[in-house]
PDB file of C-alpha atoms in Angstrom:
ATOM      1  CA  MET A   1      22.751  -9.027  11.755  1.00 44.00           C
ATOM      2  CA  GLU A   2      20.703 -10.335  14.640  1.00 40.00           C
ATOM      3  CA  PRO A   3      20.055  -9.266  18.201  1.00 43.00           C
ATOM      4  CA  ALA A   4      22.526 -11.807  19.574  1.00 39.00           C
ATOM      5  CA  ALA A   5      25.352  -9.986  17.890  1.00 41.00           C
ATOM      6  CA  CYS A   6      26.292  -6.364  17.841  1.00 42.00           C
ATOM      7  CA  LYS A   7      23.221  -4.653  16.699  1.00 43.00           C
ATOM      8  CA  GLY A   8      20.792  -6.750  18.584  1.00 39.00           C
ATOM      9  CA  ARG A   9      19.108  -5.662  15.447  1.00 38.00           C
ATOM     10  CA  ARG A  10      15.920  -4.758  13.882  1.00 37.00           C
ATOM     11  CA  GLY A  11      13.089  -3.092  15.315  1.00 36.00           C
ATOM     12  CA  GLY A  12       9.657  -2.481  16.394  1.00 35.00           C
ATOM     13  CA  ARG A  13       8.779   0.827  18.217  1.00 35.00           C
ATOM     14  CA  ALA A  14      10.860   3.624  16.857  1.00 36.00           C
ATOM     15  CA  ALA A  15      12.171   6.436  18.972  1.00 34.00           C
ATOM     16  CA  ALA A  16      13.814   9.630  17.956  1.00 35.00           C
ATOM     17  CA  ALA A  17      13.252  13.233  17.039  1.00 34.00           C
ATOM     18  CA  VAL A  18      13.887  16.621  18.400  1.00 32.00           C
ATOM     19  CA  ALA A  19      11.464  17.820  21.053  1.00 31.00           C
ATOM     20  CA  LYS A  20       8.510  19.572  19.486  1.00 33.00           C
ATOM     21  CA  GLU A  21      10.014  18.880  16.042  1.00 37.00           C
ATOM     22  CA  ASN A  22       7.744  16.213  14.634  1.00 37.00           C
ATOM     23  CA  ILE A  23       6.708  15.421  11.097  1.00 36.00           C
ATOM     24  CA  PRO A  24       2.980  16.016  10.541  1.00 37.00           C
ATOM     25  CA  GLY A  25       0.845  13.436   8.859  1.00 40.00           C
ATOM     26  CA  TRP A  26       0.627  10.632  11.403  1.00 38.00           C
ATOM     27  CA  GLN A  27      -2.093  10.336  14.000  1.00 37.00           C
ATOM     28  CA  ASP A  28      -1.042   8.520  17.142  1.00 38.00           C
ATOM     29  CA  ASP A  29      -3.723   5.952  17.865  1.00 37.00           C
ATOM     30  CA  GLY A  30      -1.665   3.915  20.281  1.00 37.00           C
ATOM     31  CA  HIS A  31      -0.612   1.260  17.783  1.00 35.00           C
ATOM     32  CA  ALA A  32       3.052   0.610  17.236  1.00 36.00           C
ATOM     33  CA  ASP A  33       3.262  -1.710  14.274  1.00 36.00           C
ATOM     34  CA  VAL A  34       1.811  -1.526  10.785  1.00 35.00           C
ATOM     35  CA  ASP A  35       1.909  -4.045   7.963  1.00 35.00           C
ATOM     36  CA  PHE A  36       0.754  -4.182   4.389  1.00 32.00           C
ATOM     37  CA  VAL A  37      -2.183  -6.517   4.032  1.00 32.00           C
ATOM     38  CA  LYS A  38      -3.484  -7.817   0.753  1.00 33.00           C
ATOM     39  CA  GLU A  39      -7.242  -7.454   0.318  1.00 32.00           C
ATOM     40  CA  GLY A  40      -8.515  -8.877  -2.959  1.00 32.00           C
ATOM     41  CA  SER A  41      -6.455  -7.016  -5.539  1.00 30.00           C
ATOM     42  CA  ALA A  42      -5.747  -4.006  -3.350  1.00 33.00           C
ATOM     43  CA  LEU A  43      -3.479  -3.111  -0.467  1.00 32.00           C
ATOM     44  CA  ARG A  44      -4.666  -1.855   2.874  1.00 33.00           C
ATOM     45  CA  ILE A  45      -2.936  -1.065   6.134  1.00 32.00           C
ATOM     46  CA  GLU A  46      -3.838  -2.773   9.367  1.00 33.00           C
ATOM     47  CA  ALA A  47      -2.389  -1.831  12.759  1.00 32.00           C
ATOM     48  CA  ASN A  48      -3.599  -4.799  14.778  1.00 31.00           C
ATOM     49  CA  GLY A  49      -1.866  -7.746  13.150  1.00 32.00           C
ATOM     50  CA  LEU A  50      -2.375  -9.320   9.754  1.00 32.00           C
ATOM     51  CA  ALA A  51      -5.444 -10.657   8.051  1.00 30.00           C
ATOM     52  CA  GLU A  52      -6.040 -11.653   4.450  1.00 31.00           C
ATOM     53  CA  THR A  53      -9.471 -11.583   2.887  1.00 29.00           C
ATOM     54  CA  GLU A  54     -10.919 -11.644  -0.585  1.00 29.00           C
ATOM     55  CA  SER A  55     -12.643  -8.489  -1.693  1.00 31.00           C
ATOM     56  CA  PRO A  56     -16.358  -9.334  -2.160  1.00 30.00           C
ATOM     57  CA  SER A  57     -16.700  -6.718  -4.869  1.00 34.00           C
ATOM     58  CA  SER A  58     -13.775  -7.922  -6.967  1.00 33.00           C
ATOM     59  CA  PRO A  59     -13.094 -11.647  -6.563  1.00 32.00           C
ATOM     60  CA  THR A  60     -10.006 -13.031  -8.251  1.00 31.00           C
ATOM     61  CA  PRO A  61     -11.072 -14.734 -11.486  1.00 32.00           C
ATOM     62  CA  ASP A  62     -10.122 -18.226 -12.527  1.00 33.00           C
ATOM     63  CA  LEU A  63      -8.345 -18.268 -15.881  1.00 30.00           C
ATOM     64  CA  GLU A  64      -8.384 -21.001 -18.463  1.00 33.00           C
ATOM     65  CA  CYS A  65      -5.172 -22.413 -19.797  1.00 34.00           C
ATOM     66  CA  ASP A  66      -4.866 -22.232 -23.537  1.00 37.00           C
ATOM     67  CA  ASP A  67      -1.744 -24.279 -24.163  1.00 38.00           C
ATOM     68  CA  GLN A  68      -2.731 -27.693 -22.812  1.00 38.00           C
ATOM     69  CA  PRO A  69      -4.559 -30.565 -24.541  1.00 32.00           C
ATOM     70  CA  ASN A  70      -7.055 -30.800 -21.678  1.00 28.00           C
ATOM     71  CA  PRO A  71      -7.853 -27.279 -20.475  1.00 25.00           C
ATOM     72  CA  GLU A  72      -7.834 -26.836 -16.721  1.00 29.00           C
ATOM     73  CA  GLN A  73      -8.364 -23.936 -14.402  1.00 33.00           C
ATOM     74  CA  CYS A  74      -5.117 -22.068 -13.980  1.00 41.00           C
ATOM     75  CA  LEU A  75      -3.913 -20.871 -10.642  1.00 49.00           C
ATOM     76  CA  THR A  76      -4.277 -17.497  -9.010  1.00 56.00           C
ATOM     77  CA  THR A  77      -1.812 -16.191  -6.457  1.00 60.00           C
ATOM     78  CA  TYR A  78      -4.499 -16.661  -3.847  1.00 59.00           C
ATOM     79  CA  GLN A  79      -4.688 -20.345  -4.769  1.00 65.00           C
ATOM     80  CA  VAL A  80      -0.943 -20.925  -4.985  1.00 70.00           C
ATOM     81  CA  VAL A  81      -0.330 -19.997  -1.354  1.00 71.00           C
ATOM     82  CA  ARG A  82      -3.006 -22.491  -0.314  1.00 71.00           C
ATOM     83  CA  MET A  83      -1.875 -25.448  -2.398  1.00 80.00           C
ATOM     84  CA  GLY A  84      -0.988 -28.764  -0.870  1.00 83.00           C
ATOM     85  CA  ARG A  85       2.414 -30.324  -1.380  1.00 87.00           C
ATOM     86  CA  SER A  86       1.314 -32.669  -4.167  1.00 87.00           C
ATOM     87  CA  GLU A  87      -0.269 -29.844  -6.172  1.00 84.00           C
ATOM     88  CA  LEU A  88       2.813 -27.691  -5.799  1.00 85.00           C
ATOM     89  CA  CYS A  89       5.066 -30.538  -6.910  1.00 88.00           C
ATOM     90  CA  ASN A  90       2.903 -31.167  -9.984  1.00 86.00           C
ATOM     91  CA  HIS A  91       3.100 -27.564 -11.138  1.00 83.00           C
ATOM     92  CA  LEU A  92       6.806 -27.254 -10.355  1.00 86.00           C
ATOM     93  CA  THR A  93       7.441 -30.421 -12.355  1.00 86.00           C
ATOM     94  CA  ARG A  94       5.589 -28.917 -15.335  1.00 85.00           C
ATOM     95  CA  LEU A  95       7.889 -25.913 -15.109  1.00 84.00           C
ATOM     96  CA  SER A  96      11.001 -28.116 -14.712  1.00 82.00           C
ATOM     97  CA  LEU A  97      11.664 -26.682 -11.255  1.00 85.00           C
ATOM     98  CA  ASP A  98      13.045 -28.418  -8.185  1.00 85.00           C
ATOM     99  CA  THR A  99      10.411 -30.216  -6.108  1.00 87.00           C
ATOM    100  CA  SER A 100      12.477 -30.743  -2.959  1.00 86.00           C
ATOM    101  CA  GLY A 101      11.894 -28.895   0.294  1.00 83.00           C
ATOM    102  CA  THR A 102       9.040 -28.145   2.655  1.00 84.00           C
ATOM    103  CA  LYS A 103       5.605 -27.095   1.472  1.00 82.00           C
ATOM    104  CA  GLU A 104       6.392 -23.478   2.340  1.00 82.00           C
ATOM    105  CA  VAL A 105       9.593 -23.619   0.289  1.00 84.00           C
ATOM    106  CA  LEU A 106       7.724 -25.085  -2.692  1.00 85.00           C
ATOM    107  CA  ARG A 107       5.119 -22.327  -2.550  1.00 83.00           C
ATOM    108  CA  GLN A 108       7.772 -19.667  -2.459  1.00 82.00           C
ATOM    109  CA  ARG A 109       9.665 -21.308  -5.321  1.00 83.00           C
ATOM    110  CA  LEU A 110       6.603 -21.261  -7.573  1.00 82.00           C
ATOM    111  CA  LYS A 111       5.755 -17.652  -6.747  1.00 77.00           C
ATOM    112  CA  SER A 112       9.385 -16.551  -7.120  1.00 78.00           C
ATOM    113  CA  TYR A 113       9.551 -18.093 -10.578  1.00 76.00           C
ATOM    114  CA  CYS A 114       6.494 -16.137 -11.662  1.00 69.00           C
ATOM    115  CA  GLN A 115       7.909 -12.922 -10.241  1.00 65.00           C
ATOM    116  CA  LEU A 116      11.104 -13.479 -12.204  1.00 70.00           C
ATOM    117  CA  GLU A 117       9.055 -13.919 -15.349  1.00 66.00           C
ATOM    118  CA  HIS A 118       7.220 -10.713 -14.531  1.00 60.00           C
ATOM    119  CA  ARG A 119      10.496  -8.788 -14.339  1.00 63.00           C
ATOM    120  CA  ARG A 120      11.510 -10.180 -17.707  1.00 64.00           C
ATOM    121  CA  LYS A 121       8.250  -9.051 -19.215  1.00 57.00           C
ATOM    122  CA  GLY A 122       9.426  -5.490 -19.700  1.00 53.00           C
ATOM    123  CA  SER A 123      12.198  -6.587 -22.065  1.00 53.00           C
ATOM    124  CA  GLU A 124      10.138  -9.062 -24.054  1.00 53.00           C
ATOM    125  CA  ASP A 125       7.775  -8.403 -26.914  1.00 44.00           C
ATOM    126  CA  ARG A 126       4.153  -9.510 -26.758  1.00 47.00           C
ATOM    127  CA  SER A 127       4.698 -12.572 -28.929  1.00 48.00           C
ATOM    128  CA  ALA A 128       7.403 -13.868 -26.626  1.00 47.00           C
ATOM    129  CA  CYS A 129       5.141 -13.176 -23.671  1.00 47.00           C
ATOM    130  CA  SER A 130       2.399 -15.365 -25.134  1.00 52.00           C
ATOM    131  CA  GLU A 131       4.802 -18.311 -25.247  1.00 53.00           C
ATOM    132  CA  ARG A 132       5.145 -18.479 -21.452  1.00 53.00           C
ATOM    133  CA  PRO A 133       3.565 -21.443 -19.689  1.00 59.00           C
ATOM    134  CA  ALA A 134      -0.083 -20.664 -18.974  1.00 62.00           C
ATOM    135  CA  ILE A 135       0.431 -21.161 -15.245  1.00 54.00           C
ATOM    136  CA  VAL A 136       2.970 -18.322 -15.235  1.00 57.00           C
ATOM    137  CA  ARG A 137       0.762 -15.984 -17.251  1.00 58.00           C
ATOM    138  CA  SER A 138      -2.242 -16.597 -15.034  1.00 57.00           C
ATOM    139  CA  ILE A 139      -0.404 -16.089 -11.748  1.00 52.00           C
ATOM    140  CA  LEU A 140       1.199 -12.898 -13.017  1.00 53.00           C
ATOM    141  CA  HIS A 141      -2.182 -11.635 -14.134  1.00 57.00           C
ATOM    142  CA  ALA A 142      -3.824 -12.416 -10.817  1.00 50.00           C
ATOM    143  CA  SER A 143      -1.015 -10.996  -8.692  1.00 50.00           C
ATOM    144  CA  LYS A 144      -1.199  -7.441 -10.009  1.00 55.00           C
ATOM    145  CA  LEU A 145      -1.950  -5.108  -7.116  1.00 53.00           C
ATOM    146  CA  GLU A 146      -3.431  -1.672  -6.897  1.00 61.00           C
ATOM    147  CA  PRO A 147      -1.000   1.231  -6.348  1.00 71.00           C
ATOM    148  CA  CYS A 148       0.598   1.362  -2.920  1.00 82.00           C
ATOM    149  CA  ALA A 149      -1.221   3.292  -0.207  1.00 87.00           C
ATOM    150  CA  PHE A 150       1.877   5.474   0.268  1.00 93.00           C
ATOM    151  CA  ASN A 151       3.754   7.745  -2.121  1.00 95.00           C
ATOM    152  CA  TYR A 152       7.079   6.949  -0.481  1.00 97.00           C
ATOM    153  CA  ILE A 153       8.718   4.331   1.702  1.00 97.00           C
ATOM    154  CA  CYS A 154      11.516   5.369   4.072  1.00 98.00           C
ATOM    155  CA  VAL A 155      13.756   2.350   4.601  1.00 98.00           C
ATOM    156  CA  ILE A 156      15.688   2.602   7.878  1.00 98.00           C
ATOM    157  CA  ASP A 157      18.421   0.251   9.100  1.00 96.00           C
ATOM    158  CA  PHE A 158      20.302   1.490  12.165  1.00 97.00           C
ATOM    159  CA  GLU A 159      23.729   0.447  13.337  1.00 97.00           C
ATOM    160  CA  ALA A 160      24.245   0.519  17.096  1.00 97.00           C
ATOM    161  CA  THR A 161      26.904  -0.063  19.718  1.00 97.00           C
ATOM    162  CA  CYS A 162      27.309  -3.605  20.935  1.00 96.00           C
ATOM    163  CA  GLN A 163      29.526  -6.213  22.438  1.00 94.00           C
ATOM    164  CA  GLU A 164      30.187  -9.748  21.338  1.00 93.00           C
ATOM    165  CA  HIS A 165      27.967 -10.981  24.168  1.00 92.00           C
ATOM    166  CA  ASN A 166      25.429  -8.305  25.045  1.00 89.00           C
ATOM    167  CA  PRO A 167      23.875  -8.336  28.533  1.00 90.00           C
ATOM    168  CA  ARG A 168      20.080  -8.253  28.456  1.00 88.00           C
ATOM    169  CA  ASP A 169      20.090  -4.651  29.647  1.00 89.00           C
ATOM    170  CA  PHE A 170      22.877  -3.446  27.361  1.00 93.00           C
ATOM    171  CA  PRO A 171      22.117   0.161  26.324  1.00 95.00           C
ATOM    172  CA  HIS A 172      22.523   0.111  22.550  1.00 96.00           C
ATOM    173  CA  GLU A 173      23.344   3.548  21.154  1.00 98.00           C
ATOM    174  CA  ILE A 174      22.714   4.396  17.508  1.00 98.00           C
ATOM    175  CA  ILE A 175      25.962   5.061  15.655  1.00 98.00           C
ATOM    176  CA  GLU A 176      24.589   5.266  12.101  1.00 98.00           C
ATOM    177  CA  PHE A 177      21.277   6.763  10.961  1.00 98.00           C
ATOM    178  CA  PRO A 178      20.562   5.847   7.303  1.00 98.00           C
ATOM    179  CA  VAL A 179      17.333   6.479   5.400  1.00 98.00           C
ATOM    180  CA  VAL A 180      16.611   5.381   1.818  1.00 98.00           C
ATOM    181  CA  LEU A 181      13.689   7.169   0.140  1.00 98.00           C
ATOM    182  CA  LEU A 182      11.855   4.824  -2.245  1.00 96.00           C
ATOM    183  CA  ASN A 183       9.234   6.101  -4.690  1.00 95.00           C
ATOM    184  CA  THR A 184       6.467   3.480  -4.693  1.00 91.00           C
ATOM    185  CA  SER A 185       5.241   4.480  -8.152  1.00 89.00           C
ATOM    186  CA  THR A 186       8.580   4.030  -9.904  1.00 89.00           C
ATOM    187  CA  LEU A 187      10.284   1.713  -7.397  1.00 88.00           C
ATOM    188  CA  GLN A 188      13.314   3.954  -7.769  1.00 93.00           C
ATOM    189  CA  ILE A 189      15.464   5.355  -4.963  1.00 96.00           C
ATOM    190  CA  GLU A 190      14.962   9.118  -5.110  1.00 97.00           C
ATOM    191  CA  ASP A 191      17.253  10.183  -2.300  1.00 97.00           C
ATOM    192  CA  THR A 192      19.157   9.007   0.743  1.00 98.00           C
ATOM    193  CA  PHE A 193      20.109  10.383   4.139  1.00 98.00           C
ATOM    194  CA  GLN A 194      23.084   8.975   5.981  1.00 97.00           C
ATOM    195  CA  GLU A 195      24.988  10.254   9.007  1.00 98.00           C
ATOM    196  CA  TYR A 196      27.072   8.715  11.738  1.00 98.00           C
ATOM    197  CA  VAL A 197      26.316   9.366  15.394  1.00 98.00           C
ATOM    198  CA  LYS A 198      28.685   9.795  18.341  1.00 98.00           C
ATOM    199  CA  PRO A 199      27.747   7.594  21.321  1.00 98.00           C
ATOM    200  CA  PHE A 200      28.067   9.231  24.737  1.00 96.00           C
ATOM    201  CA  LEU A 201      27.275   6.462  27.218  1.00 96.00           C
ATOM    202  CA  ASN A 202      29.880   4.082  25.782  1.00 95.00           C
ATOM    203  CA  PRO A 203      31.967   6.346  23.535  1.00 97.00           C
ATOM    204  CA  THR A 204      34.587   3.691  22.776  1.00 97.00           C
ATOM    205  CA  LEU A 205      33.454   1.083  20.255  1.00 98.00           C
ATOM    206  CA  SER A 206      34.260  -2.539  20.961  1.00 97.00           C
ATOM    207  CA  ASN A 207      36.460  -4.375  18.488  1.00 96.00           C
ATOM    208  CA  PHE A 208      33.514  -6.662  17.805  1.00 96.00           C
ATOM    209  CA  CYS A 209      31.273  -3.708  16.946  1.00 97.00           C
ATOM    210  CA  THR A 210      33.816  -2.245  14.543  1.00 96.00           C
ATOM    211  CA  SER A 211      34.326  -5.623  12.890  1.00 96.00           C
ATOM    212  CA  LEU A 212      30.590  -6.245  12.547  1.00 95.00           C
ATOM    213  CA  THR A 213      29.470  -2.811  11.338  1.00 95.00           C
ATOM    214  CA  GLY A 214      32.606  -1.549   9.600  1.00 96.00           C
ATOM    215  CA  ILE A 215      32.294   1.722  11.545  1.00 97.00           C
ATOM    216  CA  THR A 216      35.572   2.902  13.050  1.00 97.00           C
ATOM    217  CA  GLN A 217      36.296   4.810  16.232  1.00 98.00           C
ATOM    218  CA  GLU A 218      37.574   7.751  14.206  1.00 98.00           C
ATOM    219  CA  THR A 219      34.272   7.923  12.316  1.00 98.00           C
ATOM    220  CA  VAL A 220      32.073   8.202  15.402  1.00 98.00           C
ATOM    221  CA  ASP A 221      34.510  10.549  17.144  1.00 98.00           C
ATOM    222  CA  ALA A 222      34.058  13.005  14.265  1.00 98.00           C
ATOM    223  CA  ALA A 223      30.253  12.694  14.262  1.00 98.00           C
ATOM    224  CA  ASP A 224      27.586  14.696  16.120  1.00 98.00           C
ATOM    225  CA  TYR A 225      25.511  13.410  19.004  1.00 98.00           C
ATOM    226  CA  PHE A 226      22.066  11.953  18.371  1.00 98.00           C
ATOM    227  CA  PRO A 227      19.928  15.083  19.071  1.00 98.00           C
ATOM    228  CA  GLU A 228      21.694  17.018  16.311  1.00 98.00           C
ATOM    229  CA  VAL A 229      21.457  14.123  13.858  1.00 98.00           C
ATOM    230  CA  ILE A 230      17.759  13.407  14.446  1.00 98.00           C
ATOM    231  CA  ASP A 231      17.059  17.110  14.013  1.00 97.00           C
ATOM    232  CA  ARG A 232      18.608  16.945  10.547  1.00 98.00           C
ATOM    233  CA  VAL A 233      16.637  13.787   9.763  1.00 97.00           C
ATOM    234  CA  VAL A 234      13.376  15.568  10.599  1.00 96.00           C
ATOM    235  CA  ASN A 235      14.340  18.595   8.495  1.00 97.00           C
ATOM    236  CA  TRP A 236      15.299  16.335   5.575  1.00 98.00           C
ATOM    237  CA  MET A 237      11.904  14.621   5.728  1.00 97.00           C
ATOM    238  CA  ARG A 238      10.155  17.987   5.772  1.00 96.00           C
ATOM    239  CA  GLN A 239      12.126  19.163   2.757  1.00 97.00           C
ATOM    240  CA  LYS A 240      10.929  16.065   0.898  1.00 97.00           C
ATOM    241  CA  GLY A 241       7.313  16.904   1.725  1.00 97.00           C
ATOM    242  CA  LEU A 242       6.815  13.691   3.688  1.00 97.00           C
ATOM    243  CA  GLY A 243       3.664  13.858   5.764  1.00 94.00           C
ATOM    244  CA  THR A 244       2.494  17.060   4.073  1.00 95.00           C
ATOM    245  CA  THR A 245       2.655  16.886   0.283  1.00 96.00           C
ATOM    246  CA  TYR A 246       3.270  13.146   0.142  1.00 97.00           C
ATOM    247  CA  THR A 247       2.180  10.159   2.192  1.00 96.00           C
ATOM    248  CA  TYR A 248       4.876   7.843   3.461  1.00 96.00           C
ATOM    249  CA  ALA A 249       5.651   4.913   5.723  1.00 96.00           C
ATOM    250  CA  ILE A 250       8.713   3.779   7.628  1.00 97.00           C
ATOM    251  CA  LEU A 251      10.002   0.306   6.727  1.00 97.00           C
ATOM    252  CA  THR A 252      12.413  -1.835   8.752  1.00 96.00           C
ATOM    253  CA  ASP A 253      13.691  -5.399   8.682  1.00 93.00           C
ATOM    254  CA  GLY A 254      12.201  -6.734  11.888  1.00 89.00           C
ATOM    255  CA  SER A 255      11.331  -4.854  15.058  1.00 88.00           C
ATOM    256  CA  TRP A 256      14.680  -4.044  16.613  1.00 91.00           C
ATOM    257  CA  ASP A 257      15.402  -0.790  14.783  1.00 95.00           C
ATOM    258  CA  MET A 258      12.342   0.973  16.147  1.00 94.00           C
ATOM    259  CA  ALA A 259      11.342  -0.938  19.287  1.00 91.00           C
ATOM    260  CA  ARG A 260      14.826  -1.295  20.684  1.00 92.00           C
ATOM    261  CA  PHE A 261      17.404   1.020  19.113  1.00 96.00           C
ATOM    262  CA  LEU A 262      15.385   4.185  18.547  1.00 97.00           C
ATOM    263  CA  ASN A 263      13.392   3.719  21.724  1.00 95.00           C
ATOM    264  CA  ILE A 264      16.498   3.309  23.897  1.00 95.00           C
ATOM    265  CA  GLN A 265      18.313   6.141  22.131  1.00 97.00           C
ATOM    266  CA  CYS A 266      15.492   8.605  22.728  1.00 97.00           C
ATOM    267  CA  GLN A 267      15.435   7.716  26.396  1.00 96.00           C
ATOM    268  CA  LEU A 268      19.205   8.116  26.687  1.00 96.00           C
ATOM    269  CA  SER A 269      19.085  11.454  24.853  1.00 97.00           C
ATOM    270  CA  GLN A 270      16.010  12.557  26.844  1.00 97.00           C
ATOM    271  CA  LEU A 271      14.033  13.173  23.677  1.00 97.00           C
ATOM    272  CA  PRO A 272      10.356  12.419  23.038  1.00 96.00           C
ATOM    273  CA  TYR A 273       9.711   9.443  20.834  1.00 95.00           C
ATOM    274  CA  PRO A 274       9.045  10.905  17.342  1.00 94.00           C
ATOM    275  CA  ARG A 275       5.556  10.670  15.924  1.00 92.00           C
ATOM    276  CA  PHE A 276       6.802   9.630  12.494  1.00 92.00           C
ATOM    277  CA  ALA A 277       8.343   6.493  14.012  1.00 93.00           C
ATOM    278  CA  LYS A 278       5.324   5.240  15.947  1.00 92.00           C
ATOM    279  CA  LYS A 279       4.104   3.193  12.981  1.00 92.00           C
ATOM    280  CA  TRP A 280       6.125   1.201  10.524  1.00 93.00           C
ATOM    281  CA  ILE A 281       6.099  -1.697   8.097  1.00 94.00           C
ATOM    282  CA  ASN A 282       7.893  -4.801   9.342  1.00 93.00           C
ATOM    283  CA  VAL A 283       9.128  -6.184   6.022  1.00 92.00           C
ATOM    284  CA  ARG A 284      10.233  -9.428   7.644  1.00 89.00           C
ATOM    285  CA  LYS A 285       6.739 -10.147   8.916  1.00 88.00           C
ATOM    286  CA  THR A 286       5.146  -9.011   5.655  1.00 86.00           C
ATOM    287  CA  PHE A 287       7.441 -11.261   3.611  1.00 85.00           C
ATOM    288  CA  CYS A 288       6.590 -14.306   5.737  1.00 83.00           C
ATOM    289  CA  TYR A 289       2.891 -13.518   5.546  1.00 80.00           C
ATOM    290  CA  PHE A 290       2.850 -13.020   1.785  1.00 76.00           C
ATOM    291  CA  PHE A 291       4.797 -16.202   1.010  1.00 77.00           C
ATOM    292  CA  LYS A 292       3.125 -18.185   3.818  1.00 75.00           C
ATOM    293  CA  VAL A 293       6.442 -19.134   5.401  1.00 77.00           C
ATOM    294  CA  SER A 294       7.465 -19.194   9.047  1.00 76.00           C
ATOM    295  CA  PHE A 295      10.537 -17.947  10.880  1.00 72.00           C
ATOM    296  CA  ILE A 296      13.414 -20.403  11.159  1.00 72.00           C
ATOM    297  CA  GLN A 297      16.207 -20.301  13.738  1.00 68.00           C
ATOM    298  CA  VAL A 298      19.391 -20.730  11.694  1.00 68.00           C
ATOM    299  CA  THR A 299      21.897 -20.271  14.521  1.00 65.00           C
ATOM    300  CA  SER A 300      22.209 -21.990  17.873  1.00 58.00           C
TER     301      SER A 300
END
C-alpha cells in the first residue's frame, strides 16, 4: 500500500514510546536511516547512505568451471551485478532462462535463480549438488555472507487512518502496531507483537480505510490509545532482551512507517520520539541496492 492511498505508507523516521521509557542499546548520533551494506564477504552498517566496496583483506576469488570443454572464469556475485546486457543474456541462455527485459531485470533473474538453487541445497545430497551448472555453484559460493551484525530484526508495518484522497497535511494516526521478531541466525520468527490502536483525532474510520486495511470501526473502538500501546511495545522489547542481552534493528518497507506515521503519532500523542526507532533498515532501498535495480512508478 502506497502513500497515495490510505496508509500513505512506509516510513523513514520512527516516532513512538512512552516518555522516559526507552529501550537501551542505541546511541543517538543524529542519523535517521540505516541500511545493510555489503563489504567484501561481510555486512556492515552505514548511516549516511549506501556504499559497496571490496574488502582488501579478503577479495572475492575467481572460480574455475569444471563442467565445460573450455574452462572459463566463473562469476562471482560481485561480477554478476556489474555485467553488461550481452553477458547476462549469454549466461541466462546457458541456464535456459528468459533473456527478455531490462539489464536490471536480467541481473535480478540470474541472481534469483542462484538463490533458489541455494534454498534447494538443504534437501539435496552432495552428489546432486555437484551436478548443478558451474555458474550456479560459483555464485552461491561467492555470495555467502558473514553472520548478520544483529541478533534480531524487528519488522514493523503500521496501518494508519486515511482517506481515499489524502490532503498533504492529513494527520495519519496509527491504528495497528505489529512487530515480527526475526532471529537472524535461524531466520525463524521467534515471536510477534500485535495490537490495534484507537485514533482520537479522527476516531471514525473512513470506508476507504476499512476496505484497504481490513480494520473495522468496532476493532479500533475496543482498542487502547497509542500511549498505552507503545508502552506495552517497549515492555515487550525489554522482556525479549532487545538492546541489552541481544542486538537488534528495526526494519520497514520504505520510509513512511517511521518518518511519517510514527513521527506524526508521537507529536499527536505528545510523546518523545523513541530512541529505538531513530535508526532502521529500509528493506526497499536495500533490495534495490543489492540487486542493482531502480524504483519504478507503477501507478499514475
